Amino acid sequence: MDISSTEIWDAIRRKNYILYYQPKVDARTNEIIGFEALVRLKTTTAILGPGEFFDDIVLLNATREMQDFVAEKAIEQINQLEGRFSISINIPADYLTSSNYMRYIYDYIKQHLNYPEQLELEIIERAEITELEIANKHLRKLKDLGVKVSMDDFGKGYSSMTYLRSLPIDIIKTDMSFIALLKTDRRQQIIIQAIIDLCHDLGGKIVTEGVEDKEQVEKLREMKVDYFQGFYFSRPLPMEELKKKFSII
């Protein structure tokens, strides 16, 4: 279905965002331990993923509005779930050095989140972090509240190792492109195992994204991955649908 730019821009101006959630599953118990919050845009005719409207968000200078919506709705959802599950939200890497944004997120968490230990900030590389000391200071202040920090798409961006060394990261998420070749590429298996071992040696946890079949699950479990995320368990869905699907009350 073709969606006109006018329809997309109207939805953005109206802030017609909604959140879908994809489960994260404990590799040892197969139980859901949390969700990643993923933003969607609801137009008059369709629900769009970020790839279908993000360029328009940038053109309309509305990225901050969308970012605030995601954080506020995810925090509301954690409270509604009474802290029984973690929820992660994506934070562009360059936002970590924005005093204005980081002050907002810190104040909002303090005022509205009853379970800060269940919020996870996933750093995504849309731009390089040029002032790591400032980013580190902002993240440590949030960690003092109990918030966790993860590095998304680890191994894909050129700065990943630098961030791992310089920032207080609790969780590493491997890029899904690594998992796609897991069964057929021995070199890929060695790389993934090295990332898993590195993460554990640093005292962190590791999430593998893009898990799509049972063979991948069994292989990754042998490799001592902590958490799974992918279509094998569930596509991103509205929380009410996930509650019914997995009998979450």
PDB file of C-alpha atoms in Angstrom:
ATOM      1  CA  MET A   1       0.000   0.000   0.000  1.00  0.00           C
ATOM      2  CA  ASP A   2       1.362   3.397  -1.027  1.00  0.00           C
ATOM      3  CA  ILE A   3       1.157   6.008   1.712  1.00  0.00           C
ATOM      4  CA  SER A   4       1.381   9.629   0.643  1.00  0.00           C
ATOM      5  CA  SER A   5       3.897  11.975   2.222  1.00  0.00           C
ATOM      6  CA  THR A   6       0.991  14.213   3.190  1.00  0.00           C
ATOM      7  CA  GLU A   7      -0.593  11.406   5.201  1.00  0.00           C
ATOM      8  CA  ILE A   8       2.688  10.561   6.918  1.00  0.00           C
ATOM      9  CA  TRP A   9       3.458  14.196   7.726  1.00  0.00           C
ATOM     10  CA  ASP A  10      -0.030  14.707   9.120  1.00  0.00           C
ATOM     11  CA  ALA A  11       0.396  11.696  11.428  1.00  0.00           C
ATOM     12  CA  ILE A  12       3.789  12.984  12.601  1.00  0.00           C
ATOM     13  CA  ARG A  13       2.410  16.451  13.316  1.00  0.00           C
ATOM     14  CA  ARG A  14      -0.413  14.854  15.309  1.00  0.00           C
ATOM     15  CA  LYS A  15       2.132  12.696  17.178  1.00  0.00           C
ATOM     16  CA  ASN A  16       0.220   9.551  16.258  1.00  0.00           C
ATOM     17  CA  TYR A  17       2.892   7.240  17.631  1.00  0.00           C
ATOM     18  CA  ILE A  18       2.253   3.896  19.249  1.00  0.00           C
ATOM     19  CA  LEU A  19       4.569   1.332  20.813  1.00  0.00           C
ATOM     20  CA  TYR A  20       4.963  -2.288  19.833  1.00  0.00           C
ATOM     21  CA  TYR A  21       6.985  -4.628  22.046  1.00  0.00           C
ATOM     22  CA  GLN A  22       9.205  -7.595  21.219  1.00  0.00           C
ATOM     23  CA  PRO A  23       9.887 -10.121  23.996  1.00  0.00           C
ATOM     24  CA  LYS A  24      13.330 -10.934  25.360  1.00  0.00           C
ATOM     25  CA  VAL A  25      13.592 -14.543  26.516  1.00  0.00           C
ATOM     26  CA  ASP A  26      15.878 -16.095  29.141  1.00  0.00           C
ATOM     27  CA  ALA A  27      18.061 -18.655  27.352  1.00  0.00           C
ATOM     28  CA  ARG A  28      18.100 -20.984  30.363  1.00  0.00           C
ATOM     29  CA  THR A  29      14.443 -20.980  31.365  1.00  0.00           C
ATOM     30  CA  ASN A  30      12.688 -19.939  28.111  1.00  0.00           C
ATOM     31  CA  GLU A  31      10.724 -17.391  30.142  1.00  0.00           C
ATOM     32  CA  ILE A  32      10.048 -13.820  29.034  1.00  0.00           C
ATOM     33  CA  ILE A  33      12.133 -11.438  31.116  1.00  0.00           C
ATOM     34  CA  GLY A  34      11.404  -8.200  29.300  1.00  0.00           C
ATOM     35  CA  PHE A  35      10.567  -6.376  26.085  1.00  0.00           C
ATOM     36  CA  GLU A  36      12.108  -3.943  23.635  1.00  0.00           C
ATOM     37  CA  ALA A  37       9.833  -0.974  22.919  1.00  0.00           C
ATOM     38  CA  LEU A  38       9.639  -0.222  19.195  1.00  0.00           C
ATOM     39  CA  VAL A  39       7.923   2.879  17.857  1.00  0.00           C
ATOM     40  CA  ARG A  40       5.308   2.810  15.093  1.00  0.00           C
ATOM     41  CA  LEU A  41       3.421   5.602  13.331  1.00  0.00           C
ATOM     42  CA  LYS A  42      -0.338   5.250  12.927  1.00  0.00           C
ATOM     43  CA  THR A  43      -1.687   6.944   9.798  1.00  0.00           C
ATOM     44  CA  THR A  44      -5.309   6.939   8.616  1.00  0.00           C
ATOM     45  CA  THR A  45      -4.680   3.817   6.502  1.00  0.00           C
ATOM     46  CA  ALA A  46      -1.734   1.913   8.007  1.00  0.00           C
ATOM     47  CA  ILE A  47       0.707   1.375  10.853  1.00  0.00           C
ATOM     48  CA  LEU A  48       4.245   2.116   9.714  1.00  0.00           C
ATOM     49  CA  GLY A  49       7.616   0.930  10.986  1.00  0.00           C
ATOM     50  CA  PRO A  50      10.496   3.377  11.502  1.00  0.00           C
ATOM     51  CA  GLY A  51      12.066   2.600   8.133  1.00  0.00           C
ATOM     52  CA  GLU A  52       8.926   3.913   6.472  1.00  0.00           C
ATOM     53  CA  PHE A  53       8.746   7.276   8.247  1.00  0.00           C
ATOM     54  CA  PHE A  54      12.077   8.091   9.903  1.00  0.00           C
ATOM     55  CA  ASP A  55      13.330  10.238   7.022  1.00  0.00           C
ATOM     56  CA  ASP A  56      10.141  12.289   7.321  1.00  0.00           C
ATOM     57  CA  ILE A  57      10.688  12.625  11.081  1.00  0.00           C
ATOM     58  CA  VAL A  58      14.106  14.108  10.370  1.00  0.00           C
ATOM     59  CA  LEU A  59      12.753  16.464   7.705  1.00  0.00           C
ATOM     60  CA  LEU A  60      10.112  17.746  10.122  1.00  0.00           C
ATOM     61  CA  ASN A  61      12.667  18.081  12.927  1.00  0.00           C
ATOM     62  CA  ALA A  62      10.486  15.844  15.107  1.00  0.00           C
ATOM     63  CA  THR A  63      13.001  13.261  16.328  1.00  0.00           C
ATOM     64  CA  ARG A  64      13.045  14.647  19.869  1.00  0.00           C
ATOM     65  CA  GLU A  65       9.241  14.602  20.116  1.00  0.00           C
ATOM     66  CA  MET A  66       9.207  10.960  19.043  1.00  0.00           C
ATOM     67  CA  GLN A  67      12.026  10.105  21.453  1.00  0.00           C
ATOM     68  CA  ASP A  68      10.170  11.687  24.365  1.00  0.00           C
ATOM     69  CA  PHE A  69       6.991   9.794  23.470  1.00  0.00           C
ATOM     70  CA  VAL A  70       8.825   6.452  23.494  1.00  0.00           C
ATOM     71  CA  ALA A  71      10.446   7.091  26.870  1.00  0.00           C
ATOM     72  CA  GLU A  72       7.259   8.298  28.536  1.00  0.00           C
ATOM     73  CA  LYS A  73       5.055   5.478  27.212  1.00  0.00           C
ATOM     74  CA  ALA A  74       7.626   2.804  28.059  1.00  0.00           C
ATOM     75  CA  ILE A  75       7.912   4.140  31.604  1.00  0.00           C
ATOM     76  CA  GLU A  76       4.136   4.118  31.898  1.00  0.00           C
ATOM     77  CA  GLN A  77       4.110   0.495  30.706  1.00  0.00           C
ATOM     78  CA  ILE A  78       6.710  -0.603  33.261  1.00  0.00           C
ATOM     79  CA  ASN A  79       4.531   0.841  36.002  1.00  0.00           C
ATOM     80  CA  GLN A  80       1.439  -0.874  34.594  1.00  0.00           C
ATOM     81  CA  LEU A  81       3.300  -4.197  34.622  1.00  0.00           C
ATOM     82  CA  GLU A  82       4.229  -3.468  38.246  1.00  0.00           C
ATOM     83  CA  GLY A  83       7.925  -3.962  37.567  1.00  0.00           C
ATOM     84  CA  ARG A  84       7.593  -7.635  36.623  1.00  0.00           C
ATOM     85  CA  PHE A  85       9.350  -7.147  33.280  1.00  0.00           C
ATOM     86  CA  SER A  86      12.099  -4.909  31.998  1.00  0.00           C
ATOM     87  CA  ILE A  87      11.524  -2.646  29.009  1.00  0.00           C
ATOM     88  CA  SER A  88      14.288  -1.250  26.829  1.00  0.00           C
ATOM     89  CA  ILE A  89      14.129   1.903  24.735  1.00  0.00           C
ATOM     90  CA  ASN A  90      16.501   3.012  21.996  1.00  0.00           C
ATOM     91  CA  ILE A  91      18.604   6.106  22.621  1.00  0.00           C
ATOM     92  CA  PRO A  92      20.626   7.586  19.719  1.00  0.00           C
ATOM     93  CA  ALA A  93      24.287   7.720  20.720  1.00  0.00           C
ATOM     94  CA  ASP A  94      24.562  11.463  20.124  1.00  0.00           C
ATOM     95  CA  TYR A  95      21.737  12.113  22.615  1.00  0.00           C
ATOM     96  CA  LEU A  96      24.017  10.928  25.416  1.00  0.00           C
ATOM     97  CA  THR A  97      25.997  14.166  25.277  1.00  0.00           C
ATOM     98  CA  SER A  98      22.900  16.385  25.194  1.00  0.00           C
ATOM     99  CA  SER A  99      22.569  17.929  28.646  1.00  0.00           C
ATOM    100  CA  ASN A 100      19.032  19.017  27.796  1.00  0.00           C
ATOM    101  CA  TYR A 101      17.847  15.518  26.843  1.00  0.00           C
ATOM    102  CA  MET A 102      19.702  13.658  29.586  1.00  0.00           C
ATOM    103  CA  ARG A 103      18.370  16.072  32.218  1.00  0.00           C
ATOM    104  CA  TYR A 104      14.855  15.470  30.885  1.00  0.00           C
ATOM    105  CA  ILE A 105      15.163  11.668  30.977  1.00  0.00           C
ATOM    106  CA  TYR A 106      16.723  11.732  34.454  1.00  0.00           C
ATOM    107  CA  ASP A 107      14.012  14.000  35.886  1.00  0.00           C
ATOM    108  CA  TYR A 108      11.211  12.064  34.194  1.00  0.00           C
ATOM    109  CA  ILE A 109      12.464   8.742  35.577  1.00  0.00           C
ATOM    110  CA  LYS A 110      12.793  10.180  39.082  1.00  0.00           C
ATOM    111  CA  GLN A 111       9.313  11.651  39.018  1.00  0.00           C
ATOM    112  CA  HIS A 112       7.341   8.954  37.203  1.00  0.00           C
ATOM    113  CA  LEU A 113       9.069   5.542  37.214  1.00  0.00           C
ATOM    114  CA  ASN A 114       8.343   3.303  40.183  1.00  0.00           C
ATOM    115  CA  TYR A 115      10.781   0.594  39.062  1.00  0.00           C
ATOM    116  CA  PRO A 116      13.885   2.265  37.559  1.00  0.00           C
ATOM    117  CA  GLU A 117      15.817  -1.026  37.682  1.00  0.00           C
ATOM    118  CA  GLN A 118      13.419  -2.317  34.989  1.00  0.00           C
ATOM    119  CA  LEU A 119      14.280   0.383  32.447  1.00  0.00           C
ATOM    120  CA  GLU A 120      17.051  -0.289  29.963  1.00  0.00           C
ATOM    121  CA  LEU A 121      18.556   2.289  27.615  1.00  0.00           C
ATOM    122  CA  GLU A 122      19.807   0.798  24.346  1.00  0.00           C
ATOM    123  CA  ILE A 123      22.487   2.928  22.710  1.00  0.00           C
ATOM    124  CA  ILE A 124      22.100   2.988  18.922  1.00  0.00           C
ATOM    125  CA  GLU A 125      24.740   4.437  16.621  1.00  0.00           C
ATOM    126  CA  ARG A 126      23.142   6.981  14.333  1.00  0.00           C
ATOM    127  CA  ALA A 127      26.066   9.285  14.982  1.00  0.00           C
ATOM    128  CA  GLU A 128      29.402   8.931  16.718  1.00  0.00           C
ATOM    129  CA  ILE A 129      29.761   9.969  20.354  1.00  0.00           C
ATOM    130  CA  THR A 130      32.464  12.612  20.250  1.00  0.00           C
ATOM    131  CA  GLU A 131      32.559  13.447  23.974  1.00  0.00           C
ATOM    132  CA  LEU A 132      32.707  10.136  25.792  1.00  0.00           C
ATOM    133  CA  GLU A 133      33.463  11.664  29.198  1.00  0.00           C
ATOM    134  CA  ILE A 134      30.228  13.654  29.100  1.00  0.00           C
ATOM    135  CA  ALA A 135      28.234  10.613  27.944  1.00  0.00           C
ATOM    136  CA  ASN A 136      29.788   8.524  30.703  1.00  0.00           C
ATOM    137  CA  LYS A 137      28.867  11.111  33.350  1.00  0.00           C
ATOM    138  CA  HIS A 138      25.241  11.250  32.179  1.00  0.00           C
ATOM    139  CA  LEU A 139      24.891   7.466  32.049  1.00  0.00           C
ATOM    140  CA  ARG A 140      26.415   6.938  35.489  1.00  0.00           C
ATOM    141  CA  LYS A 141      23.922   9.373  36.947  1.00  0.00           C
ATOM    142  CA  LEU A 142      21.102   7.286  35.471  1.00  0.00           C
ATOM    143  CA  LYS A 143      22.706   4.068  36.673  1.00  0.00           C
ATOM    144  CA  ASP A 144      22.694   5.507  40.193  1.00  0.00           C
ATOM    145  CA  LEU A 145      18.890   5.414  39.888  1.00  0.00           C
ATOM    146  CA  GLY A 146      19.035   1.735  38.904  1.00  0.00           C
ATOM    147  CA  VAL A 147      18.669   2.111  35.127  1.00  0.00           C
ATOM    148  CA  LYS A 148      20.584  -0.376  32.953  1.00  0.00           C
ATOM    149  CA  VAL A 149      22.570   0.477  29.824  1.00  0.00           C
ATOM    150  CA  SER A 150      22.997  -1.708  26.752  1.00  0.00           C
ATOM    151  CA  MET A 151      24.931  -1.440  23.500  1.00  0.00           C
ATOM    152  CA  ASP A 152      22.711  -2.243  20.512  1.00  0.00           C
ATOM    153  CA  ASP A 153      23.991  -3.906  17.309  1.00  0.00           C
ATOM    154  CA  PHE A 154      27.371  -4.639  18.884  1.00  0.00           C
ATOM    155  CA  GLY A 155      30.027  -5.499  16.310  1.00  0.00           C
ATOM    156  CA  LYS A 156      28.403  -3.496  13.531  1.00  0.00           C
ATOM    157  CA  GLY A 157      29.444   0.048  14.348  1.00  0.00           C
ATOM    158  CA  TYR A 158      33.091   1.083  14.217  1.00  0.00           C
ATOM    159  CA  SER A 159      32.975   2.616  17.699  1.00  0.00           C
ATOM    160  CA  SER A 160      31.543  -0.388  19.559  1.00  0.00           C
ATOM    161  CA  MET A 161      34.782  -1.423  21.283  1.00  0.00           C
ATOM    162  CA  THR A 162      35.517   2.170  22.288  1.00  0.00           C
ATOM    163  CA  TYR A 163      32.076   2.516  23.838  1.00  0.00           C
ATOM    164  CA  LEU A 164      32.459  -0.772  25.658  1.00  0.00           C
ATOM    165  CA  ARG A 165      35.702   0.466  27.193  1.00  0.00           C
ATOM    166  CA  SER A 166      34.519   3.986  27.994  1.00  0.00           C
ATOM    167  CA  LEU A 167      30.847   3.687  28.976  1.00  0.00           C
ATOM    168  CA  PRO A 168      29.117   1.856  31.869  1.00  0.00           C
ATOM    169  CA  ILE A 169      27.463  -0.836  29.738  1.00  0.00           C
ATOM    170  CA  ASP A 170      25.600  -3.724  31.395  1.00  0.00           C
ATOM    171  CA  ILE A 171      24.266  -5.561  28.348  1.00  0.00           C
ATOM    172  CA  ILE A 172      25.506  -6.210  24.815  1.00  0.00           C
ATOM    173  CA  LYS A 173      23.095  -6.898  21.949  1.00  0.00           C
ATOM    174  CA  THR A 174      24.677  -8.549  18.930  1.00  0.00           C
ATOM    175  CA  ASP A 175      23.687  -7.332  15.504  1.00  0.00           C
ATOM    176  CA  MET A 176      21.163  -9.674  13.867  1.00  0.00           C
ATOM    177  CA  SER A 177      23.376 -10.058  10.784  1.00  0.00           C
ATOM    178  CA  PHE A 178      25.716 -12.230  12.890  1.00  0.00           C
ATOM    179  CA  ILE A 179      22.933 -14.668  13.701  1.00  0.00           C
ATOM    180  CA  ALA A 180      21.819 -15.039  10.077  1.00  0.00           C
ATOM    181  CA  LEU A 181      25.056 -16.874   9.203  1.00  0.00           C
ATOM    182  CA  LEU A 182      25.435 -18.732  12.493  1.00  0.00           C
ATOM    183  CA  LYS A 183      24.624 -22.214  11.157  1.00  0.00           C
ATOM    184  CA  THR A 184      26.739 -22.080   8.001  1.00  0.00           C
ATOM    185  CA  ASP A 185      29.749 -19.883   8.738  1.00  0.00           C
ATOM    186  CA  ARG A 186      32.357 -21.229  11.153  1.00  0.00           C
ATOM    187  CA  ARG A 187      34.124 -17.869  11.287  1.00  0.00           C
ATOM    188  CA  GLN A 188      30.870 -16.241  12.327  1.00  0.00           C
ATOM    189  CA  GLN A 189      30.481 -18.769  15.146  1.00  0.00           C
ATOM    190  CA  ILE A 190      33.973 -17.946  16.394  1.00  0.00           C
ATOM    191  CA  ILE A 191      33.237 -14.201  16.331  1.00  0.00           C
ATOM    192  CA  ILE A 192      29.957 -14.602  18.216  1.00  0.00           C
ATOM    193  CA  GLN A 193      31.584 -16.840  20.817  1.00  0.00           C
ATOM    194  CA  ALA A 194      34.343 -14.261  21.296  1.00  0.00           C
ATOM    195  CA  ILE A 195      31.738 -11.513  21.849  1.00  0.00           C
ATOM    196  CA  ILE A 196      29.859 -13.693  24.348  1.00  0.00           C
ATOM    197  CA  ASP A 197      33.041 -14.496  26.272  1.00  0.00           C
ATOM    198  CA  LEU A 198      34.152 -10.847  26.242  1.00  0.00           C
ATOM    199  CA  CYS A 199      30.810  -9.688  27.584  1.00  0.00           C
ATOM    200  CA  HIS A 200      30.791 -12.270  30.372  1.00  0.00           C
ATOM    201  CA  ASP A 201      34.414 -11.540  31.307  1.00  0.00           C
ATOM    202  CA  LEU A 202      33.397  -7.893  31.760  1.00  0.00           C
ATOM    203  CA  GLY A 203      30.535  -8.932  34.032  1.00  0.00           C
ATOM    204  CA  GLY A 204      27.765  -8.175  31.550  1.00  0.00           C
ATOM    205  CA  LYS A 205      24.887 -10.013  29.889  1.00  0.00           C
ATOM    206  CA  ILE A 206      24.394 -10.693  26.187  1.00  0.00           C
ATOM    207  CA  VAL A 207      21.262 -10.623  24.025  1.00  0.00           C
ATOM    208  CA  THR A 208      21.209 -12.144  20.548  1.00  0.00           C
ATOM    209  CA  GLU A 209      18.799 -10.422  18.171  1.00  0.00           C
ATOM    210  CA  GLY A 210      17.343 -11.960  15.035  1.00  0.00           C
ATOM    211  CA  VAL A 211      16.756 -15.478  16.380  1.00  0.00           C
ATOM    212  CA  GLU A 212      14.413 -17.149  13.908  1.00  0.00           C
ATOM    213  CA  ASP A 213      14.548 -20.941  14.329  1.00  0.00           C
ATOM    214  CA  LYS A 214      15.113 -23.759  16.800  1.00  0.00           C
ATOM    215  CA  GLU A 215      18.586 -24.616  15.482  1.00  0.00           C
ATOM    216  CA  GLN A 216      19.797 -21.107  16.243  1.00  0.00           C
ATOM    217  CA  VAL A 217      18.284 -21.299  19.728  1.00  0.00           C
ATOM    218  CA  GLU A 218      20.033 -24.598  20.502  1.00  0.00           C
ATOM    219  CA  LYS A 219      23.391 -23.434  19.126  1.00  0.00           C
ATOM    220  CA  LEU A 220      23.279 -20.109  20.969  1.00  0.00           C
ATOM    221  CA  ARG A 221      22.277 -21.860  24.179  1.00  0.00           C
ATOM    222  CA  GLU A 222      25.384 -24.052  23.843  1.00  0.00           C
ATOM    223  CA  MET A 223      27.419 -20.873  23.408  1.00  0.00           C
ATOM    224  CA  LYS A 224      26.051 -19.550  26.736  1.00  0.00           C
ATOM    225  CA  VAL A 225      24.014 -16.617  25.464  1.00  0.00           C
ATOM    226  CA  ASP A 226      21.937 -15.027  28.243  1.00  0.00           C
ATOM    227  CA  TYR A 227      18.862 -13.810  26.346  1.00  0.00           C
ATOM    228  CA  PHE A 228      17.159 -14.334  22.986  1.00  0.00           C
ATOM    229  CA  GLN A 229      15.148 -11.915  20.898  1.00  0.00           C
ATOM    230  CA  GLY A 230      13.609 -12.621  17.515  1.00  0.00           C
ATOM    231  CA  PHE A 231      10.717 -13.822  15.383  1.00  0.00           C
ATOM    232  CA  TYR A 232      11.128 -17.404  16.651  1.00  0.00           C
ATOM    233  CA  PHE A 233       9.539 -16.250  19.889  1.00  0.00           C
ATOM    234  CA  SER A 234       7.380 -13.364  18.669  1.00  0.00           C
ATOM    235  CA  ARG A 235       7.187 -10.490  16.259  1.00  0.00           C
ATOM    236  CA  PRO A 236       6.772  -7.051  17.823  1.00  0.00           C
ATOM    237  CA  LEU A 237       3.151  -6.626  18.911  1.00  0.00           C
ATOM    238  CA  PRO A 238       1.033  -4.247  20.998  1.00  0.00           C
ATOM    239  CA  MET A 239       1.301  -5.083  24.696  1.00  0.00           C
ATOM    240  CA  GLU A 240      -2.328  -6.167  24.943  1.00  0.00           C
ATOM    241  CA  GLU A 241      -1.768  -8.775  22.222  1.00  0.00           C
ATOM    242  CA  LEU A 242       1.392 -10.025  23.944  1.00  0.00           C
ATOM    243  CA  LYS A 243      -0.475 -10.353  27.229  1.00  0.00           C
ATOM    244  CA  LYS A 244      -3.016 -12.620  25.564  1.00  0.00           C
ATOM    245  CA  LYS A 245      -0.446 -14.575  23.560  1.00  0.00           C
ATOM    246  CA  PHE A 246       1.767 -15.336  26.554  1.00  0.00           C
ATOM    247  CA  SER A 247      -0.879 -15.236  29.301  1.00  0.00           C
ATOM    248  CA  ILE A 248       0.662 -12.190  30.946  1.00  0.00           C
ATOM    249  CA  ILE A 249      -1.746 -10.764  33.485  1.00  0.00           C
TER     250      ILE A 249
END
